[in-house]
Short mmCIF file of C-alpha atoms in Angstrom, two decimals:
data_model
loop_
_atom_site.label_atom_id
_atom_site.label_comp_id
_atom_site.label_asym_id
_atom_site.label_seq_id
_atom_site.Cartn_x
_atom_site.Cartn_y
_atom_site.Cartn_z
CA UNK W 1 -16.44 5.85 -17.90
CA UNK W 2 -16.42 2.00 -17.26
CA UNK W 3 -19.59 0.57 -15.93
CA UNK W 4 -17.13 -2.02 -14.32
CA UNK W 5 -17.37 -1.58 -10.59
CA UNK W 6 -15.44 0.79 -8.73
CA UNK W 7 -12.31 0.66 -6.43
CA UNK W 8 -9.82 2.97 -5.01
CA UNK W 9 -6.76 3.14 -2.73
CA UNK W 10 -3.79 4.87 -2.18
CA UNK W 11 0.42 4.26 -0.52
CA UNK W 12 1.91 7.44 1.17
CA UNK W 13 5.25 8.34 -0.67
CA UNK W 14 7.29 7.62 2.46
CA UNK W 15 10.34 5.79 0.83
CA UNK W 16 11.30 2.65 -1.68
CA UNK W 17 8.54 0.06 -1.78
CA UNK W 18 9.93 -3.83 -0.27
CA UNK W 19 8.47 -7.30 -1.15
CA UNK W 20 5.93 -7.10 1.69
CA UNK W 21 4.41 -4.17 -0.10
CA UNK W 22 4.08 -6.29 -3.22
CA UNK W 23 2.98 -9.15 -2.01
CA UNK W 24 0.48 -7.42 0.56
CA UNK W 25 -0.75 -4.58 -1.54
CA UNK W 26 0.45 -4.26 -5.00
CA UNK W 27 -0.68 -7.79 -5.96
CA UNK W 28 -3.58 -7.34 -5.25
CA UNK W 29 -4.46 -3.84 -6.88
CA UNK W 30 -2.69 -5.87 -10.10
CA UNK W 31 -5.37 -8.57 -10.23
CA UNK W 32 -8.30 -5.83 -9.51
CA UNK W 33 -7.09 -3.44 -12.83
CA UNK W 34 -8.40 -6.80 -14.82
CA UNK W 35 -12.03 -6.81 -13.22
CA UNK W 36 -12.39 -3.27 -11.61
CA UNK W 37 -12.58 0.42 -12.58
CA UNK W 38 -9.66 0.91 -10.52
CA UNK W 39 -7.98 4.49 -9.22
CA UNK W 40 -4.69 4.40 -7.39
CA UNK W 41 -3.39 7.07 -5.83
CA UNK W 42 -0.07 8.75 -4.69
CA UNK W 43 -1.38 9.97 -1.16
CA UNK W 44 1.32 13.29 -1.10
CA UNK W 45 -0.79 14.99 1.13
CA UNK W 46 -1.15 12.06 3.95
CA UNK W 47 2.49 11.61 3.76
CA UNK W 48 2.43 15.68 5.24
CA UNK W 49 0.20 14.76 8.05
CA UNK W 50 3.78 13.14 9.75
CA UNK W 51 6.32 14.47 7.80
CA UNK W 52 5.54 18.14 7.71
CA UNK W 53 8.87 19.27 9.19
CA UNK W 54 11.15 17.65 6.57
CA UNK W 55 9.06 17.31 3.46
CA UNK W 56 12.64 17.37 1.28
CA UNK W 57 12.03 13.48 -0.15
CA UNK W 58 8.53 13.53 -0.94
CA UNK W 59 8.78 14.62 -4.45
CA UNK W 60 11.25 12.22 -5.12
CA UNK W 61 9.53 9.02 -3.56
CA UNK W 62 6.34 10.27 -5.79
CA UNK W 63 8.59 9.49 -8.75
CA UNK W 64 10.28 6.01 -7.16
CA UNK W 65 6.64 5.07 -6.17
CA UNK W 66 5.45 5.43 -9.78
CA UNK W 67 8.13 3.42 -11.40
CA UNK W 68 7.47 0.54 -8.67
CA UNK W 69 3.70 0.45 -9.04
CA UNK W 70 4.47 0.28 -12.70
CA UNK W 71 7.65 -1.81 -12.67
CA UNK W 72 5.36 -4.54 -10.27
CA UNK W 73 2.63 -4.72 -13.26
CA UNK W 74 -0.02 -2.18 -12.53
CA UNK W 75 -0.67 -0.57 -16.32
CA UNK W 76 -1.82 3.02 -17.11
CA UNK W 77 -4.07 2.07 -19.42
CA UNK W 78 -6.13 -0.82 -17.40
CA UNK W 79 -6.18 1.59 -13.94
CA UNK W 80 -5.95 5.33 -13.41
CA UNK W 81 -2.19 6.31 -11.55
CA UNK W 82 -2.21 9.78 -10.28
CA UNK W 83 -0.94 12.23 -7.10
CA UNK W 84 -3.30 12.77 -4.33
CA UNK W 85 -2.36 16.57 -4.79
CA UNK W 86 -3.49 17.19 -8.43
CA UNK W 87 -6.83 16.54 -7.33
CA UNK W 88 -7.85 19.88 -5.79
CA UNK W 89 -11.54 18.22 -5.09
CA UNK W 90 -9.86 15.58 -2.73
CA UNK W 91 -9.33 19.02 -0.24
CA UNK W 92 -12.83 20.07 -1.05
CA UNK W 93 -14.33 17.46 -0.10
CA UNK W 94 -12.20 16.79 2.87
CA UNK W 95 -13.57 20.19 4.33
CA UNK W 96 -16.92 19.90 3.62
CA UNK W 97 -16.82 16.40 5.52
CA UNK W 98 -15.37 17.28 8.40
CA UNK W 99 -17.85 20.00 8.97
CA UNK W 100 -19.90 17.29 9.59
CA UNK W 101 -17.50 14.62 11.53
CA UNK W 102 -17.81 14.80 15.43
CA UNK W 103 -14.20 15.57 17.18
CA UNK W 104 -14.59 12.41 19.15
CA UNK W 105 -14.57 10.45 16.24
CA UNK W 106 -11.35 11.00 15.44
CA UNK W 107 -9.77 10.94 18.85
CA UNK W 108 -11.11 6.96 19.31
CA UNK W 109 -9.35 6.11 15.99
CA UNK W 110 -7.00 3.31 17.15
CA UNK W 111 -4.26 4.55 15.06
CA UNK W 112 -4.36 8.02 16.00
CA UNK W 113 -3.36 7.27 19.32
CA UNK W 114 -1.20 4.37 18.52
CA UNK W 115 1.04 6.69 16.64
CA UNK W 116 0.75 9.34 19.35
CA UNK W 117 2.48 6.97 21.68
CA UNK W 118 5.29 5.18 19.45
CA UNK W 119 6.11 7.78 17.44
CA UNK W 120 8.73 9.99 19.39
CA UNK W 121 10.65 11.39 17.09
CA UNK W 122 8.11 13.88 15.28
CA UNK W 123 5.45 15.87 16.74
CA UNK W 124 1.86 14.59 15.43
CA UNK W 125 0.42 17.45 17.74
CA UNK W 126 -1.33 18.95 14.64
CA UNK W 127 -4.42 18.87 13.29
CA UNK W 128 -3.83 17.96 9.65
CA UNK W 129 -2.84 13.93 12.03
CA UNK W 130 -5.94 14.29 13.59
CA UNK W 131 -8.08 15.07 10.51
CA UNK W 132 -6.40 12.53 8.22
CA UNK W 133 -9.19 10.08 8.54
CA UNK W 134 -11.70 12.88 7.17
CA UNK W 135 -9.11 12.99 4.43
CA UNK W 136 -9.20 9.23 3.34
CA UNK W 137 -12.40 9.01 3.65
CA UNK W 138 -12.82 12.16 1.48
CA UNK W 139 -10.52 9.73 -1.39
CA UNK W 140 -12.70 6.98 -1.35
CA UNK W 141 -16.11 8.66 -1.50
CA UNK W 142 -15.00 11.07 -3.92
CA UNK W 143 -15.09 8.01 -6.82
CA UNK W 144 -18.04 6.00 -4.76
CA UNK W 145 -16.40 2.73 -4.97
CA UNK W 146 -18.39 -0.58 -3.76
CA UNK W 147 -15.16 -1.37 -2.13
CA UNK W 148 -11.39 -0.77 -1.11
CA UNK W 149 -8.51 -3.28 -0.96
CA UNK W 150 -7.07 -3.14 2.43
CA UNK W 151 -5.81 -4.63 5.34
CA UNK W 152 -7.35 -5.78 8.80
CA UNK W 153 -4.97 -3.07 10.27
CA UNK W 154 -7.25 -0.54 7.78
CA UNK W 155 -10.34 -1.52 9.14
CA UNK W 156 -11.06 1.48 11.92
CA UNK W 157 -10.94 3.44 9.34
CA UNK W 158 -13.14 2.02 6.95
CA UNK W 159 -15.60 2.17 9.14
CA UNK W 160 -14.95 5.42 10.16
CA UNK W 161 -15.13 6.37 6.30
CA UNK W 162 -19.07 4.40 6.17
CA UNK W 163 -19.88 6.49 9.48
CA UNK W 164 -19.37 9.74 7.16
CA UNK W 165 -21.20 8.54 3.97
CA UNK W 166 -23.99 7.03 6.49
CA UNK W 167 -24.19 10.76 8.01
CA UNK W 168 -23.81 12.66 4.72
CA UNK W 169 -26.65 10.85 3.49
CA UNK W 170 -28.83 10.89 6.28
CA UNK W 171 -28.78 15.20 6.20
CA UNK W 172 -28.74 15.61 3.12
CA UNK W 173 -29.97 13.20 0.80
CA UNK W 174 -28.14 9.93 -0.68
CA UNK W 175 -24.85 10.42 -2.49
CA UNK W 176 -22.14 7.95 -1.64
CA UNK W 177 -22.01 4.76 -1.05
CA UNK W 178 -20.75 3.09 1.97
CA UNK W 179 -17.87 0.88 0.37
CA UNK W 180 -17.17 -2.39 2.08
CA UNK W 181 -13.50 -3.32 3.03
CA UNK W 182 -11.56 -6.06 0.48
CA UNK W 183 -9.70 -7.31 2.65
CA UNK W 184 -6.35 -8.11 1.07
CA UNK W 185 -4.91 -11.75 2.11
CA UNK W 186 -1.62 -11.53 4.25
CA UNK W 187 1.15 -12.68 3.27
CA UNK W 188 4.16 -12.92 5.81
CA UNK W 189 7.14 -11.18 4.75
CA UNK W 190 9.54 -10.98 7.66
CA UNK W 191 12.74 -8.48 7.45
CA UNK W 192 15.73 -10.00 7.04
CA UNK W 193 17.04 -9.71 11.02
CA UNK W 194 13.34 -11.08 11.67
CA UNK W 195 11.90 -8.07 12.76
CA UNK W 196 9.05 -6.65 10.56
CA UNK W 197 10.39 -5.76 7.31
CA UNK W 198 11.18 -1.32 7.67
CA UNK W 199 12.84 0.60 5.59
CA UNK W 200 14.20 2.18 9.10
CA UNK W 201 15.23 -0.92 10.32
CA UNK W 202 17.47 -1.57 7.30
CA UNK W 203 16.14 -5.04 7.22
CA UNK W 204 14.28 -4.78 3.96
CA UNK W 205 14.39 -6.43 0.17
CA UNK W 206 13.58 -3.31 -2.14
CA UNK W 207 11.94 -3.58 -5.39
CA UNK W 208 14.54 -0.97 -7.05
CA UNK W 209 17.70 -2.92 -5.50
CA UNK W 210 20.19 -4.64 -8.31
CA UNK W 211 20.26 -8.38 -7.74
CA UNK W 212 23.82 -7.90 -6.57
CA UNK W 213 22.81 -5.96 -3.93
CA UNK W 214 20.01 -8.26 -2.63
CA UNK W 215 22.39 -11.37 -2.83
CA UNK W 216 24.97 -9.77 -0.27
CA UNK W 217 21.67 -9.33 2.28
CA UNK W 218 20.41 -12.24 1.67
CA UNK W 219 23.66 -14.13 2.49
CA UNK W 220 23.79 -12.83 5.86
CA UNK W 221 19.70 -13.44 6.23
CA UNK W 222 18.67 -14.96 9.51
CA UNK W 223 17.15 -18.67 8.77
CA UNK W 224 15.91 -20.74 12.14
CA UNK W 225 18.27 -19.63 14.83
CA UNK W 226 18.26 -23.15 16.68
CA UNK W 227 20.16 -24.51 13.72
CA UNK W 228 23.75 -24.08 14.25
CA UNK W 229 25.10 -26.53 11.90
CA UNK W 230 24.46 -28.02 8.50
CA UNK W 231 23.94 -31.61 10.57
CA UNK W 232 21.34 -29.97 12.64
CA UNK W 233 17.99 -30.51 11.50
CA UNK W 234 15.53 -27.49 10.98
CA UNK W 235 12.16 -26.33 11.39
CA UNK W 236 11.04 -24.06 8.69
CA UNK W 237 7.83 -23.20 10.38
CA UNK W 238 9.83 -21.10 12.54
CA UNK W 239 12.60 -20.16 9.78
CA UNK W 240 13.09 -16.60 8.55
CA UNK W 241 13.45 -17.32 5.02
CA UNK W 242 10.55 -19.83 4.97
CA UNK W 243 8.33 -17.69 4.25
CA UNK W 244 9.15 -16.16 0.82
CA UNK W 245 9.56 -19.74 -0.70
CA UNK W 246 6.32 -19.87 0.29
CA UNK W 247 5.61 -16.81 -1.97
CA UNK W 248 7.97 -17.51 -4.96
CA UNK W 249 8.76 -21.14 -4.83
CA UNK W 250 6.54 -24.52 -6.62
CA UNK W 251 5.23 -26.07 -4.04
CA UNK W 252 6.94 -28.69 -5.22
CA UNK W 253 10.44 -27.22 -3.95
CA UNK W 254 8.45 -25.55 -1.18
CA UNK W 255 7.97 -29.76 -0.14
CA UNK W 256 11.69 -30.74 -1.33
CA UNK W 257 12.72 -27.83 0.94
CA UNK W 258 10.79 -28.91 3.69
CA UNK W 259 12.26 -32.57 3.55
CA UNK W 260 16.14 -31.45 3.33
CA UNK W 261 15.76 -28.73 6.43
CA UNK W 262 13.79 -30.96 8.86
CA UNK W 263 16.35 -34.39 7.55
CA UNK W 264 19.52 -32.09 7.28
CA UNK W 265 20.35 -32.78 4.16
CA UNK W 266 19.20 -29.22 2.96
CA UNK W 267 21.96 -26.72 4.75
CA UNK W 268 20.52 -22.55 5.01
CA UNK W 269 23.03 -21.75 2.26
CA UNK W 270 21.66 -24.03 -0.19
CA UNK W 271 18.26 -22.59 0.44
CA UNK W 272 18.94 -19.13 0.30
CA UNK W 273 20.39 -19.86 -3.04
CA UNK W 274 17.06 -21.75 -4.44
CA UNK W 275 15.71 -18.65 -2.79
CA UNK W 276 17.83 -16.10 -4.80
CA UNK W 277 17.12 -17.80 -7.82
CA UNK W 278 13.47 -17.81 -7.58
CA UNK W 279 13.71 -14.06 -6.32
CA UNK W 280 15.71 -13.22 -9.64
CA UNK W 281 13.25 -14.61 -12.23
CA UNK W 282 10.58 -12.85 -10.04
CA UNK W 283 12.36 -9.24 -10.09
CA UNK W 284 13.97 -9.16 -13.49
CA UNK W 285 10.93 -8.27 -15.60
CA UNK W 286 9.76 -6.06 -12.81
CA UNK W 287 13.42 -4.49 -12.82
CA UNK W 288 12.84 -4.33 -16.57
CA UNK W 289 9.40 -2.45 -16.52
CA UNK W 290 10.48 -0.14 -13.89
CA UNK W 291 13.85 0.70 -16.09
CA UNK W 292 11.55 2.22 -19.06
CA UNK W 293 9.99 5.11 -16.92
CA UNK W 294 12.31 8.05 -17.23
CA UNK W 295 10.53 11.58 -15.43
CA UNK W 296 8.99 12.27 -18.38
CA UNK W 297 7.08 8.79 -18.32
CA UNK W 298 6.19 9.20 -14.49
CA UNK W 299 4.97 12.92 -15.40
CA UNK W 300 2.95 11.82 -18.50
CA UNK W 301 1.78 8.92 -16.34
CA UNK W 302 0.46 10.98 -13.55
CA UNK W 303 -0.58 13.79 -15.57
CA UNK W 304 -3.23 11.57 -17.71
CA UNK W 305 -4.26 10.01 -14.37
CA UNK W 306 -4.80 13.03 -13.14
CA UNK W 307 -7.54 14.06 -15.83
CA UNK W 308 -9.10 11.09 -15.73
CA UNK W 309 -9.57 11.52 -11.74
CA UNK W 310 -10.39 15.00 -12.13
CA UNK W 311 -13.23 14.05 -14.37
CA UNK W 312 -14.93 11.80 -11.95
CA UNK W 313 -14.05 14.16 -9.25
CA UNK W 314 -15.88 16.91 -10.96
CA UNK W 315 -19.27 15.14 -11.05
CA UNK W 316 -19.02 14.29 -7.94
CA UNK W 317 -18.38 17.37 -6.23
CA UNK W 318 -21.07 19.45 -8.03
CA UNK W 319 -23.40 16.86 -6.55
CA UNK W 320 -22.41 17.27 -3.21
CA UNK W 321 -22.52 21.16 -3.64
CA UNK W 322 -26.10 20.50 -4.51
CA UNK W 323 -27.20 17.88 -1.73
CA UNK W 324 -25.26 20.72 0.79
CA UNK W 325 -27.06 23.81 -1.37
CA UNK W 326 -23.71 25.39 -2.11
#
């Protein structure tokens, strides 16, 4: 294997992937392929933690997942793509860790009772919710990675996940690492109504959507709601669309922008339509990409991954066995 050092992380197959997930995640896992030993992962299993009763879509958002990692620039052959669930050691491991993770860990996890109170419309009474931080922190141990890309939203649980390596190690000798959170620079993405961007909202820009089908949402995309007219001037530090010129524009039209909305001599339709066109060179190649993987690519994808994560997983379950004198 690479003596480049290690990273992992995974995406729950929940639905189609939107521009904040590209711009908050999958950039980021793009420029680490180039300078990390790098394993992404399909998390199939955490996406059963919530959606146990109605499992119908998961095998098919696997398959969208794939072609939108792929289709956004993350290559087979410079990172290892494979499903969560072809891993058998990920469970393995996951037991044998929480035979040693205290109950009241996991009931102080922030999310864990976050979700328990906003999310009404499924039961997360069961334990597989209540273990799932065992279970990530079973993924990122199992390839000992210095570090993992995520978000300040992530970081209860990467702490959590040090707690267990720290306690692992301390009864039975070192193994794993205690991998320090990247944390992955935000980028705002608001949805289109101005809520957070959610697929169940409706209010999202999809990587897989035809450029047709983005321009008829993005013509009726909320801009700065105190601007009523063309004459009016604008603020675009309180504008909807702001923000993604910010991410796809120069910052030389980010400044001409700028000028026209706060003189009024830039109108909102104007600027969505600097905004499509920068959106359209930005998802064409990606559209491209993603249009090459038929199921047999995805399959052949995920079943290479899967070897190669299988392989590290190996060695590093027959060392745990041993520190645990299985």
């Amino acid at each position: 294997m690479s003596e480049k050092p290690r990273t992992v992380s995974g995406m729950r197959p929940t639905g189609p992937l939107h521009l904040g997930h590209y711009f908050g995640v999958l950039r980021n896992w793009i420029d680490l392929q180039e300078r990390e030993q790098a394993f992404f992962f399909v998390a199939d299993w955490h996406a059963l933690t919530s959606d146990y009763a109605d499992p119908s879509g998961i095998r098919h958002n696997i398959g969208e997942m794939v072609r939108d990692w792929v289709g956004a620039g993350l290559d087979p052959q410079k990172c290892v793509i494979f499903r969560q669930s072809d891993v058998k050691e990920h469970a393995e491991l996951s037991l044998l860790l929480s035979m040693i993770t205290p109950v009241s860990w996991l009931e102080r996890n922030p999310t864990y009772k976050e979700q328990q109170q906003q999310i009404s419309n499924k039961d997360l009474g069961n334990a597989g919710f209540l273990c799932y931080p065992v279970l990530m922190a079973a993924d990122i141990l199992m390839y000992r990675p210095h570090g993992v890309p995520v978000g300040e939203d992530q970081l209860p649980h990467m702490e959590l996940t040090r707690e267990i390596a720290r306690r692992f190690n301390y009864l039975y000798g070192d193994l794993f690492p205690e991998p320090q959170a990247m944390l992955t620079p935000a980028a705002k993405c608001p949805g289109l109504d101005g809520r957070k961007m959610s697929k169940s909202y409706g209010n999202g820009i999809f990587l897989s959507e035809s450029v047709d089908a983005i321009r008829d949402k993005v013509r009726g995309m909320f801009t700065d709601k105190a601007r009523l007219r063309k004459s009016d001037p604008g603020d675009p530090d309180v504008c909807n669309l702001f923000p993604y010129h910010v991410l796809l524009s120069s910052p030389e039209e980010q400044a001409e922008i700028r000028r026209g909305c706060t003189s009024a001599s830039l109108g909102c339709v104007d600027c969505k339509k600097l905004f499509l066109k920068n959106l359209t060179a930005f998802l064409e190649p990606l559209h491209e990409r993603r249009g090459r993987l038929d199921d047999a690519a995805v399959a052949e994808i995920l079943a290479a991954g899967g070897e190669k994560a299988r392989d590290f997983a190996r060695a590093t379950m027959a060392a745990a066995r041993e520190k645990m004198g299985l």
